[in-house]
Amino acid sequence: MLRTSASRVLDDHDREEVLALLDADPVANVFVASRVRSVGLNPARLGGQMWGLGPRGGLTSLCYAGANLVPVNAGPEAIQAFADRARRQGRRCSSIVGPADAVEKLWERLEPYWGAARAIRWAQPVMATSAPSPVPPDPLVRQVRPDEFSTLLPACVAMFTEEVGISPDLGDGGALYRSRVAELIRIGRSFARIEDGKVVFKAEVGAVTPQACQIQGVWVHPDHRGQGHSVSGMAAIVDHTLRRFAPTVTLYVNDFNTAARAAYRRAGFREVDTFMSVLF
């Protein structure tokens, strides 16, 4: 039987060591690193806990345990330690997401206790670029203004429902989701092409660190699909984000979404890793 050390809940005293570990792979860890840089490691501000394996000064692995469960640099010992803690705590997350090998092994240990998942996305290519797009950007893609919240929100809800398979309005009636959409608009990280009061294309910059930023929520209105908006829109997003946010732009996509993967490649992205998501 594999012997493991117990994981521990980290706090702000561990911040610099945590960031050093996260920055070793800035593309894979952009979401967790963005959270830590923004709010630190205090659970009340972080919206969850950060678990670590190893003593202070000797951290080897992490696991963000909030709305998502996200393993970081997690080998066999860390996977067992984090699974033990997650099992004792009970499921509080809506998904497990991260590097495919680690997520698969974590889920193997948790499924007997947590029960069946709603959906499993076994392979989600991680794509990245650090260069301006090779195709012309859509000049009409721009930052969304705060007064356009009510125009953007239906598009965001449609994207979420289409991508995740459930509406973000479930549970709290969508209050938390609306708050997040409004916040991304407020801080200038929501972009769209809006024509005659209708969103044609949209995407958000969901996470930002000094090394990388992560694009999320890419969506084209059904009436405008197949017209090249995803390619030119993503080219515009790449140009905006490289200028304003970070030297590398990244995202991850379902392997079965061949149209999106082709559009991202045309916009200059290349596949650099593979994620996996377990959805509840």
Short mmCIF file of C-alpha atoms in Angstrom, two decimals:
data_model
loop_
_atom_site.label_atom_id
_atom_site.label_comp_id
_atom_site.label_asym_id
_atom_site.label_seq_id
_atom_site.Cartn_x
_atom_site.Cartn_y
_atom_site.Cartn_z
CA MET A 1 0.00 0.00 0.00
CA LEU A 2 1.24 3.48 -0.84
CA ARG A 3 2.29 5.34 2.29
CA THR A 4 1.54 9.05 2.28
CA SER A 5 2.18 12.14 4.30
CA ALA A 6 -0.81 14.14 5.40
CA SER A 7 -1.62 17.30 3.47
CA ARG A 8 -2.06 20.58 5.34
CA VAL A 9 -4.12 23.72 4.84
CA LEU A 10 -1.86 26.58 3.74
CA ASP A 11 -2.12 30.23 4.73
CA ASP A 12 -0.56 33.55 3.77
CA HIS A 13 2.73 32.59 5.40
CA ASP A 14 3.10 30.10 2.54
CA ARG A 15 2.28 32.59 -0.22
CA GLU A 16 5.72 33.11 -1.76
CA GLU A 17 6.49 29.40 -1.75
CA VAL A 18 3.10 28.62 -3.29
CA LEU A 19 3.62 31.20 -6.05
CA ALA A 20 7.08 29.83 -6.82
CA LEU A 21 5.58 26.37 -7.29
CA LEU A 22 2.74 27.72 -9.44
CA ASP A 23 5.06 29.85 -11.57
CA ALA A 24 7.08 26.76 -12.51
CA ASP A 25 4.27 26.01 -15.01
CA PRO A 26 2.52 29.35 -15.60
CA VAL A 27 0.22 28.08 -18.37
CA ALA A 28 -1.16 25.02 -16.57
CA ASN A 29 -1.44 26.89 -13.26
CA VAL A 30 -2.75 30.25 -14.46
CA PHE A 31 -6.17 29.91 -12.80
CA VAL A 32 -4.85 29.01 -9.35
CA ALA A 33 -1.96 31.48 -9.56
CA SER A 34 -4.35 34.28 -10.50
CA ARG A 35 -6.49 33.54 -7.45
CA VAL A 36 -3.52 33.49 -5.09
CA ARG A 37 -2.03 36.69 -6.50
CA SER A 38 -5.39 38.44 -6.24
CA VAL A 39 -6.52 37.46 -2.74
CA GLY A 40 -3.80 35.44 -1.02
CA LEU A 41 -4.33 32.16 0.82
CA ASN A 42 -6.72 33.11 3.61
CA PRO A 43 -9.69 30.75 3.02
CA ALA A 44 -12.25 33.50 3.61
CA ARG A 45 -10.78 35.57 0.78
CA LEU A 46 -9.70 32.66 -1.41
CA GLY A 47 -13.18 31.16 -1.49
CA GLY A 48 -11.81 27.80 -0.42
CA GLN A 49 -8.65 26.22 0.91
CA MET A 50 -5.23 25.61 -0.54
CA TRP A 51 -3.85 22.23 0.48
CA GLY A 52 -0.14 21.54 0.39
CA LEU A 53 2.09 18.51 0.63
CA GLY A 54 5.42 19.05 2.31
CA PRO A 55 6.63 21.22 5.20
CA ARG A 56 7.06 24.97 5.05
CA GLY A 57 10.13 25.51 2.94
CA GLY A 58 9.65 22.14 1.25
CA LEU A 59 6.29 22.25 -0.55
CA THR A 60 6.11 19.82 -3.44
CA SER A 61 2.43 19.80 -4.45
CA LEU A 62 -0.75 21.84 -4.09
CA CYS A 63 -4.49 21.40 -4.45
CA TYR A 64 -6.91 24.31 -4.70
CA ALA A 65 -10.16 23.27 -3.01
CA GLY A 66 -12.85 25.81 -3.77
CA ALA A 67 -15.64 25.82 -6.33
CA ASN A 68 -13.23 23.64 -8.30
CA LEU A 69 -10.79 21.02 -7.04
CA VAL A 70 -7.50 21.67 -8.88
CA PRO A 71 -4.37 19.55 -8.27
CA VAL A 72 -1.00 21.19 -8.96
CA ASN A 73 2.26 19.27 -9.55
CA ALA A 74 0.61 16.28 -7.89
CA GLY A 75 2.43 12.95 -8.05
CA PRO A 76 1.19 9.67 -6.53
CA GLU A 77 1.84 10.63 -2.90
CA ALA A 78 0.14 13.99 -3.31
CA ILE A 79 -2.84 12.47 -5.13
CA GLN A 80 -3.40 10.05 -2.27
CA ALA A 81 -3.01 12.76 0.38
CA PHE A 82 -5.38 15.16 -1.39
CA ALA A 83 -7.93 12.39 -2.07
CA ASP A 84 -7.87 11.46 1.62
CA ARG A 85 -8.58 15.04 2.66
CA ALA A 86 -11.27 15.53 0.01
CA ARG A 87 -12.97 12.29 1.01
CA ARG A 88 -13.02 13.25 4.71
CA GLN A 89 -14.30 16.73 3.93
CA GLY A 90 -16.98 15.59 1.52
CA ARG A 91 -17.65 17.02 -1.91
CA ARG A 92 -17.94 20.81 -1.90
CA CYS A 93 -16.79 21.51 -5.46
CA SER A 94 -18.71 21.62 -8.72
CA SER A 95 -15.82 20.12 -10.68
CA ILE A 96 -12.36 18.59 -10.57
CA VAL A 97 -10.14 20.11 -13.24
CA GLY A 98 -6.47 20.17 -14.11
CA PRO A 99 -3.74 18.08 -15.76
CA ALA A 100 -5.40 14.95 -17.11
CA ASP A 101 -3.18 12.36 -15.44
CA ALA A 102 -3.55 13.90 -11.96
CA VAL A 103 -7.31 14.46 -12.28
CA GLU A 104 -7.92 10.93 -13.51
CA LYS A 105 -6.03 9.42 -10.58
CA LEU A 106 -7.71 11.75 -8.09
CA TRP A 107 -11.13 10.82 -9.44
CA GLU A 108 -10.32 7.10 -9.25
CA ARG A 109 -9.91 7.52 -5.50
CA LEU A 110 -12.90 9.80 -4.96
CA GLU A 111 -15.58 8.24 -7.17
CA PRO A 112 -16.33 5.37 -4.72
CA TYR A 113 -17.18 7.96 -2.05
CA TRP A 114 -18.60 10.84 -4.07
CA GLY A 115 -20.66 8.82 -6.50
CA ALA A 116 -21.11 9.22 -10.23
CA ALA A 117 -20.20 12.46 -11.99
CA ARG A 118 -22.70 14.34 -14.13
CA ALA A 119 -20.19 14.44 -16.98
CA ILE A 120 -16.51 13.69 -17.57
CA ARG A 121 -14.42 15.50 -20.17
CA TRP A 122 -11.53 13.05 -20.45
CA ALA A 123 -9.30 15.08 -22.77
CA GLN A 124 -9.27 18.87 -23.03
CA PRO A 125 -6.31 20.20 -25.02
CA VAL A 126 -4.59 23.19 -23.44
CA MET A 127 -3.65 25.68 -26.13
CA ALA A 128 -1.38 28.72 -25.93
CA THR A 129 0.27 31.44 -27.97
CA SER A 130 2.78 34.19 -27.28
CA ALA A 131 2.67 35.84 -30.72
CA PRO A 132 0.21 38.13 -32.48
CA SER A 133 -2.36 36.21 -34.48
CA PRO A 134 -1.39 35.34 -38.07
CA VAL A 135 -4.90 36.22 -39.29
CA PRO A 136 -6.51 39.68 -39.35
CA PRO A 137 -8.34 40.50 -36.11
CA ASP A 138 -11.98 41.52 -36.09
CA PRO A 139 -11.84 45.32 -35.60
CA LEU A 140 -15.33 45.31 -34.07
CA VAL A 141 -14.33 43.14 -31.10
CA ARG A 142 -13.85 45.50 -28.15
CA GLN A 143 -14.14 45.76 -24.39
CA VAL A 144 -17.73 45.52 -23.16
CA ARG A 145 -18.99 48.61 -21.35
CA PRO A 146 -20.71 48.41 -17.94
CA ASP A 147 -23.95 49.74 -19.45
CA GLU A 148 -23.97 46.71 -21.80
CA PHE A 149 -24.29 44.16 -18.98
CA SER A 150 -27.90 43.30 -19.84
CA THR A 151 -26.90 42.79 -23.49
CA LEU A 152 -23.99 40.51 -22.66
CA LEU A 153 -25.60 38.43 -19.89
CA PRO A 154 -27.94 36.33 -22.10
CA ALA A 155 -24.97 35.40 -24.30
CA CYS A 156 -22.97 34.38 -21.23
CA VAL A 157 -25.84 32.24 -19.92
CA ALA A 158 -26.27 30.61 -23.34
CA MET A 159 -22.53 29.86 -23.52
CA PHE A 160 -22.43 28.38 -20.03
CA THR A 161 -25.49 26.21 -20.61
CA GLU A 162 -24.18 24.99 -23.95
CA GLU A 163 -20.70 24.25 -22.59
CA VAL A 164 -21.42 22.86 -19.12
CA GLY A 165 -24.81 21.28 -19.77
CA ILE A 166 -26.73 23.07 -17.00
CA SER A 167 -27.89 26.64 -16.52
CA PRO A 168 -25.86 28.96 -14.26
CA ASP A 169 -29.22 30.13 -12.88
CA LEU A 170 -29.62 26.92 -10.88
CA GLY A 171 -28.98 26.98 -7.15
CA ASP A 172 -28.80 30.66 -6.24
CA GLY A 173 -30.90 31.83 -9.17
CA GLY A 174 -27.77 32.93 -11.03
CA ALA A 175 -26.75 35.65 -8.56
CA LEU A 176 -23.13 34.51 -8.28
CA TYR A 177 -22.82 34.07 -12.04
CA ARG A 178 -24.26 37.51 -12.76
CA SER A 179 -21.86 38.99 -10.24
CA ARG A 180 -18.90 37.37 -11.99
CA VAL A 181 -20.04 38.59 -15.42
CA ALA A 182 -20.44 42.13 -14.07
CA GLU A 183 -17.03 42.00 -12.38
CA LEU A 184 -15.24 40.96 -15.56
CA ILE A 185 -16.91 43.83 -17.41
CA ARG A 186 -15.98 46.27 -14.66
CA ILE A 187 -12.28 45.35 -14.70
CA GLY A 188 -12.06 45.44 -18.49
CA ARG A 189 -11.68 41.71 -19.14
CA SER A 190 -14.87 41.10 -21.14
CA PHE A 191 -14.72 41.47 -24.94
CA ALA A 192 -17.41 41.19 -27.59
CA ARG A 193 -18.63 42.14 -31.02
CA ILE A 194 -22.08 43.65 -30.53
CA GLU A 195 -24.31 44.54 -33.47
CA ASP A 196 -27.78 46.07 -33.17
CA GLY A 197 -27.98 45.15 -29.51
CA LYS A 198 -27.03 41.50 -30.12
CA VAL A 199 -23.81 39.75 -29.19
CA VAL A 200 -22.23 38.17 -32.28
CA PHE A 201 -19.00 37.00 -30.62
CA LYS A 202 -17.73 37.16 -27.06
CA ALA A 203 -14.94 35.96 -24.78
CA GLU A 204 -13.57 36.84 -21.36
CA VAL A 205 -10.12 36.91 -19.80
CA GLY A 206 -10.89 34.80 -16.76
CA ALA A 207 -7.47 34.66 -15.10
CA VAL A 208 -4.38 36.86 -15.28
CA THR A 209 -0.85 36.56 -13.92
CA PRO A 210 2.34 38.37 -14.95
CA GLN A 211 3.24 35.32 -17.06
CA ALA A 212 -0.05 34.27 -18.67
CA CYS A 213 -3.75 34.92 -19.04
CA GLN A 214 -6.55 32.43 -19.65
CA ILE A 215 -9.40 32.97 -22.09
CA GLN A 216 -12.82 31.56 -21.22
CA GLY A 217 -16.41 31.80 -22.38
CA VAL A 218 -15.72 31.89 -26.13
CA TRP A 219 -19.07 31.96 -27.91
CA VAL A 220 -20.54 32.84 -31.29
CA HIS A 221 -24.26 33.48 -31.71
CA PRO A 222 -25.88 30.50 -33.47
CA ASP A 223 -27.15 32.76 -36.27
CA HIS A 224 -23.57 33.77 -37.09
CA ARG A 225 -21.71 30.47 -36.85
CA GLY A 226 -19.77 29.22 -39.85
CA GLN A 227 -18.93 32.77 -40.96
CA GLY A 228 -15.41 33.03 -39.53
CA HIS A 229 -16.28 35.07 -36.44
CA SER A 230 -14.53 32.64 -34.10
CA VAL A 231 -11.22 32.94 -35.97
CA SER A 232 -11.19 36.71 -36.43
CA GLY A 233 -12.69 37.21 -32.98
CA MET A 234 -10.00 35.09 -31.32
CA ALA A 235 -7.35 36.92 -33.34
CA ALA A 236 -8.67 40.15 -31.83
CA ILE A 237 -8.68 38.62 -28.33
CA VAL A 238 -5.06 37.50 -28.76
CA ASP A 239 -3.98 40.99 -29.84
CA HIS A 240 -5.91 42.69 -27.01
CA THR A 241 -4.61 40.36 -24.32
CA LEU A 242 -0.96 40.34 -25.41
CA ARG A 243 -0.99 44.15 -25.33
CA ARG A 244 -2.85 44.57 -22.05
CA PHE A 245 -2.47 41.56 -19.80
CA ALA A 246 0.32 39.01 -20.24
CA PRO A 247 2.96 37.69 -22.67
CA THR A 248 1.20 34.32 -23.12
CA VAL A 249 -2.47 33.68 -23.89
CA THR A 250 -3.95 30.27 -23.07
CA LEU A 251 -7.24 28.37 -22.98
CA TYR A 252 -8.47 24.80 -22.88
CA VAL A 253 -11.12 23.19 -25.04
CA ASN A 254 -12.97 19.88 -25.28
CA ASP A 255 -11.21 17.44 -27.60
CA PHE A 256 -14.48 16.67 -29.41
CA ASN A 257 -14.99 20.35 -30.32
CA THR A 258 -13.09 20.04 -33.57
CA ALA A 259 -14.44 23.29 -35.01
CA ALA A 260 -13.22 25.33 -32.03
CA ARG A 261 -9.82 23.63 -32.01
CA ALA A 262 -9.41 24.37 -35.72
CA ALA A 263 -10.41 28.01 -35.20
CA TYR A 264 -7.95 28.43 -32.33
CA ARG A 265 -5.15 26.91 -34.40
CA ARG A 266 -5.89 29.31 -37.24
CA ALA A 267 -5.78 32.17 -34.75
CA GLY A 268 -2.27 31.10 -33.75
CA PHE A 269 -2.77 28.78 -30.76
CA ARG A 270 -0.92 25.47 -30.43
CA GLU A 271 -1.63 22.54 -28.12
CA VAL A 272 0.78 22.37 -25.18
CA ASP A 273 -0.88 20.13 -22.57
CA THR A 274 -4.05 18.16 -21.80
CA PHE A 275 -6.56 18.83 -19.04
CA MET A 276 -9.43 16.70 -17.78
CA SER A 277 -12.63 17.83 -16.05
CA VAL A 278 -15.05 15.92 -13.85
CA LEU A 279 -18.37 17.82 -13.60
CA PHE A 280 -20.96 17.40 -10.84
#
